[in-house]
PDB file of C-alpha atoms in Angstrom:
ATOM      1  CA  MET A  57    -174.010  25.322  39.367  1.00 60.00           C
ATOM      2  CA  ALA A  58    -171.082  24.158  37.223  1.00 64.00           C
ATOM      3  CA  HIS A  59    -171.141  27.490  35.412  1.00 67.00           C
ATOM      4  CA  GLU A  60    -170.639  29.356  38.710  1.00 75.00           C
ATOM      5  CA  ILE A  61    -167.853  27.012  39.845  1.00 74.00           C
ATOM      6  CA  ILE A  62    -165.861  27.393  36.634  1.00 72.00           C
ATOM      7  CA  THR A  63    -166.471  31.138  36.394  1.00 74.00           C
ATOM      8  CA  THR A  64    -165.288  31.630  39.996  1.00 77.00           C
ATOM      9  CA  TYR A  65    -162.195  29.517  39.353  1.00 76.00           C
ATOM     10  CA  LEU A  66    -161.333  31.474  36.212  1.00 74.00           C
ATOM     11  CA  GLN A  67    -161.745  34.772  38.069  1.00 77.00           C
ATOM     12  CA  ASN A  68    -159.447  33.519  40.841  1.00 80.00           C
ATOM     13  CA  GLU A  69    -156.917  32.413  38.224  1.00 82.00           C
ATOM     14  CA  ARG A  70    -156.905  35.935  36.765  1.00 83.00           C
ATOM     15  CA  ILE A  71    -156.447  37.462  40.227  1.00 85.00           C
ATOM     16  CA  LEU A  72    -153.466  35.179  40.925  1.00 87.00           C
ATOM     17  CA  GLY A  73    -151.921  36.261  37.627  1.00 88.00           C
ATOM     18  CA  LEU A  74    -152.437  39.866  38.627  1.00 89.00           C
ATOM     19  CA  GLY A  75    -150.856  39.150  42.022  1.00 90.00           C
ATOM     20  CA  ALA A  76    -147.789  37.638  40.368  1.00 93.00           C
ATOM     21  CA  GLY A  77    -147.587  40.592  37.981  1.00 93.00           C
ATOM     22  CA  LEU A  78    -147.908  43.090  40.817  1.00 94.00           C
ATOM     23  CA  TRP A  79    -145.171  41.267  42.720  1.00 95.00           C
ATOM     24  CA  GLY A  80    -143.051  41.765  39.597  1.00 95.00           C
ATOM     25  CA  ILE A  81    -143.773  45.495  39.634  1.00 96.00           C
ATOM     26  CA  ILE A  82    -142.950  45.702  43.353  1.00 96.00           C
ATOM     27  CA  SER A  83    -139.703  43.878  42.624  1.00 97.00           C
ATOM     28  CA  ILE A  84    -138.838  46.341  39.850  1.00 97.00           C
ATOM     29  CA  ILE A  85    -139.532  49.305  42.127  1.00 97.00           C
ATOM     30  CA  ALA A  86    -137.594  47.793  45.045  1.00 97.00           C
ATOM     31  CA  GLY A  87    -134.683  46.956  42.754  1.00 97.00           C
ATOM     32  CA  GLY A  88    -134.686  50.485  41.355  1.00 97.00           C
ATOM     33  CA  LEU A  89    -134.749  52.030  44.820  1.00 97.00           C
ATOM     34  CA  ILE A  90    -131.969  49.766  46.041  1.00 96.00           C
ATOM     35  CA  LEU A  91    -129.915  50.545  42.945  1.00 95.00           C
ATOM     36  CA  GLY A  92    -130.462  54.268  43.481  1.00 95.00           C
ATOM     37  CA  PHE A  93    -129.787  54.390  47.211  1.00 96.00           C
ATOM     38  CA  ARG A  94    -127.393  51.461  47.659  1.00 95.00           C
ATOM     39  CA  PRO A  95    -125.335  50.994  44.489  1.00 91.00           C
ATOM     40  CA  ASP A  96    -123.094  48.563  46.395  1.00 93.00           C
ATOM     41  CA  PHE A  97    -125.997  46.045  46.106  1.00 95.00           C
ATOM     42  CA  LYS A  98    -125.994  46.370  42.319  1.00 95.00           C
ATOM     43  CA  ALA A  99    -126.196  42.619  41.502  1.00 95.00           C
ATOM     44  CA  PHE A 100    -129.107  42.127  43.903  1.00 96.00           C
ATOM     45  CA  ALA A 101    -130.951  45.172  42.580  1.00 96.00           C
ATOM     46  CA  ILE A 102    -130.463  44.289  38.919  1.00 97.00           C
ATOM     47  CA  THR A 103    -131.601  40.701  39.543  1.00 96.00           C
ATOM     48  CA  MET A 104    -134.730  42.010  41.309  1.00 97.00           C
ATOM     49  CA  ILE A 105    -135.420  44.310  38.348  1.00 97.00           C
ATOM     50  CA  VAL A 106    -134.843  41.636  35.679  1.00 97.00           C
ATOM     51  CA  VAL A 107    -136.856  38.909  37.399  1.00 96.00           C
ATOM     52  CA  GLY A 108    -139.590  41.417  38.288  1.00 96.00           C
ATOM     53  CA  LEU A 109    -139.750  42.573  34.681  1.00 97.00           C
ATOM     54  CA  LEU A 110    -140.099  38.980  33.491  1.00 95.00           C
ATOM     55  CA  GLU A 111    -142.915  38.369  35.984  1.00 95.00           C
ATOM     56  CA  ALA A 112    -144.734  41.581  35.096  1.00 94.00           C
ATOM     57  CA  VAL A 113    -144.479  40.948  31.350  1.00 94.00           C
ATOM     58  CA  ALA A 114    -145.582  37.329  31.745  1.00 91.00           C
ATOM     59  CA  PHE A 115    -148.584  37.852  34.018  1.00 90.00           C
ATOM     60  CA  ILE A 116    -150.083  41.347  33.753  1.00 89.00           C
ATOM     61  CA  PRO A 117    -151.145  41.211  30.072  1.00 88.00           C
ATOM     62  CA  GLY A 118    -153.146  38.038  30.778  1.00 81.00           C
ATOM     63  CA  TYR A 119    -155.182  39.857  33.400  1.00 79.00           C
ATOM     64  CA  PHE A 120    -156.199  42.657  31.042  1.00 79.00           C
ATOM     65  CA  SER A 121    -156.618  40.554  27.904  1.00 74.00           C
ATOM     66  CA  ASN A 122    -160.140  40.794  26.448  1.00 62.00           C
ATOM     67  CA  HIS A 123    -159.438  37.651  24.417  1.00 57.00           C
ATOM     68  CA  ARG A 124    -158.886  35.718  27.620  1.00 59.00           C
ATOM     69  CA  LEU A 125    -162.102  37.089  29.139  1.00 59.00           C
ATOM     70  CA  LYS A 126    -164.074  36.014  26.090  1.00 59.00           C
ATOM     71  CA  GLN A 127    -162.413  32.602  26.204  1.00 61.00           C
ATOM     72  CA  HIS A 128    -163.399  32.226  29.872  1.00 60.00           C
ATOM     73  CA  GLN A 129    -166.999  33.152  29.070  1.00 60.00           C
ATOM     74  CA  ALA A 130    -167.105  30.597  26.239  1.00 59.00           C
ATOM     75  CA  ILE A 131    -165.691  27.895  28.516  1.00 62.00           C
ATOM     76  CA  ALA A 132    -168.213  28.699  31.233  1.00 57.00           C
ATOM     77  CA  THR A 133    -171.118  28.235  28.799  1.00 60.00           C
ATOM     78  CA  GLN A 134    -170.002  24.659  28.014  1.00 60.00           C
ATOM     79  CA  THR A 135    -170.500  23.491  31.590  1.00 58.00           C
ATOM     80  CA  GLN A 136    -173.799  21.720  30.833  1.00 61.00           C
ATOM     81  CA  ASP A 137    -171.881  18.844  29.229  1.00 69.00           C
ATOM     82  CA  LYS A 138    -170.979  16.118  31.795  1.00 74.00           C
ATOM     83  CA  ALA A 139    -167.935  15.008  29.760  1.00 77.00           C
ATOM     84  CA  TYR A 140    -166.670  18.590  29.717  1.00 75.00           C
ATOM     85  CA  VAL A 141    -167.057  18.876  33.506  1.00 76.00           C
ATOM     86  CA  ALA A 142    -165.308  15.492  33.997  1.00 79.00           C
ATOM     87  CA  ASN A 143    -162.446  16.669  31.775  1.00 81.00           C
ATOM     88  CA  LYS A 144    -162.109  19.890  33.786  1.00 80.00           C
ATOM     89  CA  SER A 145    -162.114  17.860  37.007  1.00 83.00           C
ATOM     90  CA  GLN A 146    -159.271  15.682  35.722  1.00 88.00           C
ATOM     91  CA  LYS A 147    -157.285  18.756  34.660  1.00 87.00           C
ATOM     92  CA  ALA A 148    -157.794  20.284  38.111  1.00 87.00           C
ATOM     93  CA  ARG A 149    -156.368  17.142  39.756  1.00 90.00           C
ATOM     94  CA  ARG A 150    -153.337  17.318  37.441  1.00 92.00           C
ATOM     95  CA  ALA A 151    -152.920  20.997  38.290  1.00 90.00           C
ATOM     96  CA  LEU A 152    -152.877  20.124  41.995  1.00 91.00           C
ATOM     97  CA  ARG A 153    -150.060  17.635  41.394  1.00 93.00           C
ATOM     98  CA  ALA A 154    -148.206  20.266  39.357  1.00 92.00           C
ATOM     99  CA  PHE A 155    -148.545  22.815  42.170  1.00 92.00           C
ATOM    100  CA  ALA A 156    -146.996  20.311  44.571  1.00 93.00           C
ATOM    101  CA  MET A 157    -144.091  19.565  42.237  1.00 95.00           C
ATOM    102  CA  ILE A 158    -143.447  23.235  41.472  1.00 95.00           C
ATOM    103  CA  LYS A 159    -143.353  24.090  45.167  1.00 95.00           C
ATOM    104  CA  ILE A 160    -140.933  21.218  45.809  1.00 96.00           C
ATOM    105  CA  VAL A 161    -138.655  22.529  43.046  1.00 97.00           C
ATOM    106  CA  TYR A 162    -138.806  26.097  44.378  1.00 97.00           C
ATOM    107  CA  ALA A 163    -138.163  24.956  47.957  1.00 97.00           C
ATOM    108  CA  SER A 164    -135.262  22.768  46.817  1.00 97.00           C
ATOM    109  CA  LEU A 165    -133.720  25.699  44.966  1.00 97.00           C
ATOM    110  CA  ILE A 166    -134.152  27.933  48.009  1.00 97.00           C
ATOM    111  CA  LEU A 167    -132.470  25.318  50.181  1.00 97.00           C
ATOM    112  CA  LEU A 168    -129.637  24.891  47.674  1.00 97.00           C
ATOM    113  CA  PHE A 169    -129.082  28.643  47.405  1.00 97.00           C
ATOM    114  CA  VAL A 170    -129.107  29.084  51.197  1.00 97.00           C
ATOM    115  CA  VAL A 171    -126.535  26.310  51.566  1.00 96.00           C
ATOM    116  CA  LEU A 172    -124.398  27.869  48.832  1.00 96.00           C
ATOM    117  CA  LEU A 173    -124.615  31.266  50.498  1.00 95.00           C
ATOM    118  CA  SER A 174    -123.686  29.892  53.900  1.00 94.00           C
ATOM    119  CA  GLN A 175    -120.962  27.446  52.915  1.00 94.00           C
ATOM    120  CA  LEU A 176    -119.132  29.035  49.997  1.00 93.00           C
ATOM    121  CA  SER A 177    -117.166  32.230  49.756  1.00 92.00           C
ATOM    122  CA  LEU A 178    -119.131  33.672  46.868  1.00 93.00           C
ATOM    123  CA  SER A 179    -118.465  37.021  45.303  1.00 93.00           C
ATOM    124  CA  PRO A 180    -120.869  39.855  46.168  1.00 93.00           C
ATOM    125  CA  VAL A 181    -122.365  39.533  42.680  1.00 94.00           C
ATOM    126  CA  TRP A 182    -123.345  35.887  43.228  1.00 95.00           C
ATOM    127  CA  ARG A 183    -124.552  36.611  46.763  1.00 95.00           C
ATOM    128  CA  GLY A 184    -126.827  39.340  45.412  1.00 95.00           C
ATOM    129  CA  ILE A 185    -128.166  37.196  42.583  1.00 96.00           C
ATOM    130  CA  LEU A 186    -128.863  34.193  44.815  1.00 96.00           C
ATOM    131  CA  THR A 187    -130.506  36.343  47.484  1.00 96.00           C
ATOM    132  CA  ALA A 188    -132.818  37.943  44.928  1.00 97.00           C
ATOM    133  CA  LEU A 189    -133.722  34.534  43.519  1.00 97.00           C
ATOM    134  CA  ILE A 190    -134.471  33.193  47.018  1.00 97.00           C
ATOM    135  CA  ILE A 191    -136.860  36.101  47.574  1.00 96.00           C
ATOM    136  CA  HIS A 192    -138.604  35.469  44.252  1.00 96.00           C
ATOM    137  CA  PHE A 193    -138.921  31.730  44.806  1.00 96.00           C
ATOM    138  CA  ALA A 194    -140.381  32.355  48.272  1.00 96.00           C
ATOM    139  CA  ALA A 195    -142.921  34.781  46.776  1.00 95.00           C
ATOM    140  CA  ALA A 196    -143.746  32.242  44.054  1.00 94.00           C
ATOM    141  CA  ILE A 197    -144.434  29.571  46.679  1.00 95.00           C
ATOM    142  CA  THR A 198    -146.748  31.978  48.496  1.00 93.00           C
ATOM    143  CA  ILE A 199    -148.662  32.834  45.333  1.00 92.00           C
ATOM    144  CA  ASP A 200    -148.827  29.148  44.369  1.00 92.00           C
ATOM    145  CA  ASN A 201    -150.284  28.330  47.797  1.00 93.00           C
ATOM    146  CA  PHE A 202    -153.245  30.561  46.992  1.00 91.00           C
ATOM    147  CA  GLY A 203    -153.543  28.991  43.550  1.00 89.00           C
ATOM    148  CA  GLU A 204    -153.467  25.522  45.042  1.00 91.00           C
ATOM    149  CA  ALA A 205    -156.186  26.433  47.552  1.00 90.00           C
ATOM    150  CA  TYR A 206    -158.444  27.794  44.785  1.00 87.00           C
ATOM    151  CA  THR A 207    -157.768  24.762  42.610  1.00 89.00           C
ATOM    152  CA  GLN A 208    -158.536  22.397  45.500  1.00 90.00           C
ATOM    153  CA  LYS A 209    -161.914  24.065  46.070  1.00 87.00           C
ATOM    154  CA  TYR A 210    -162.586  23.968  42.328  1.00 85.00           C
ATOM    155  CA  SER A 211    -161.614  20.314  42.055  1.00 84.00           C
ATOM    156  CA  THR A 212    -163.790  19.320  45.028  1.00 86.00           C
ATOM    157  CA  ALA A 213    -166.790  21.207  43.644  1.00 83.00           C
ATOM    158  CA  LEU A 214    -166.383  19.643  40.197  1.00 80.00           C
ATOM    159  CA  GLU A 215    -166.053  16.135  41.636  1.00 81.00           C
ATOM    160  CA  LYS A 216    -169.407  16.613  43.350  1.00 81.00           C
ATOM    161  CA  LEU A 217    -170.949  17.404  39.959  1.00 74.00           C
ATOM    162  CA  VAL A 218    -169.460  14.416  38.128  1.00 68.00           C
TER     163      VAL A 218
END
């Protein structure tokens, strides 16, 4: 039972990483298209490309890493140990708190950037950069919502085992 719970969680974690990486690729493509067809939105397009590249580089290799798959399999085989399961349950609860804090930070930044865009006479460069960052923070909140839901299910299942 514990083996299945942890294996499912680890698979979901990999899928979320892939989702974030694919969002990065979409951002790169969108930025490239905008740069090609609307060069007047250069700052926005370049920000979309740079942030998308960072996301793709950070998340996609983890999805395809054989080392990570082997590590997940090794972790899943240790699930017979009650102390190990209790430790994983505690880490899941901490992860849930971290998801909440991260989403608060992202939402606060979005709010700040929207206020800056609406109240200040910013140059087109800053307007493009802030708009691209708002889009990326909103996407990050969406992806984190899925991660939080998976982690909540995982945490609840582990607590039943402990």
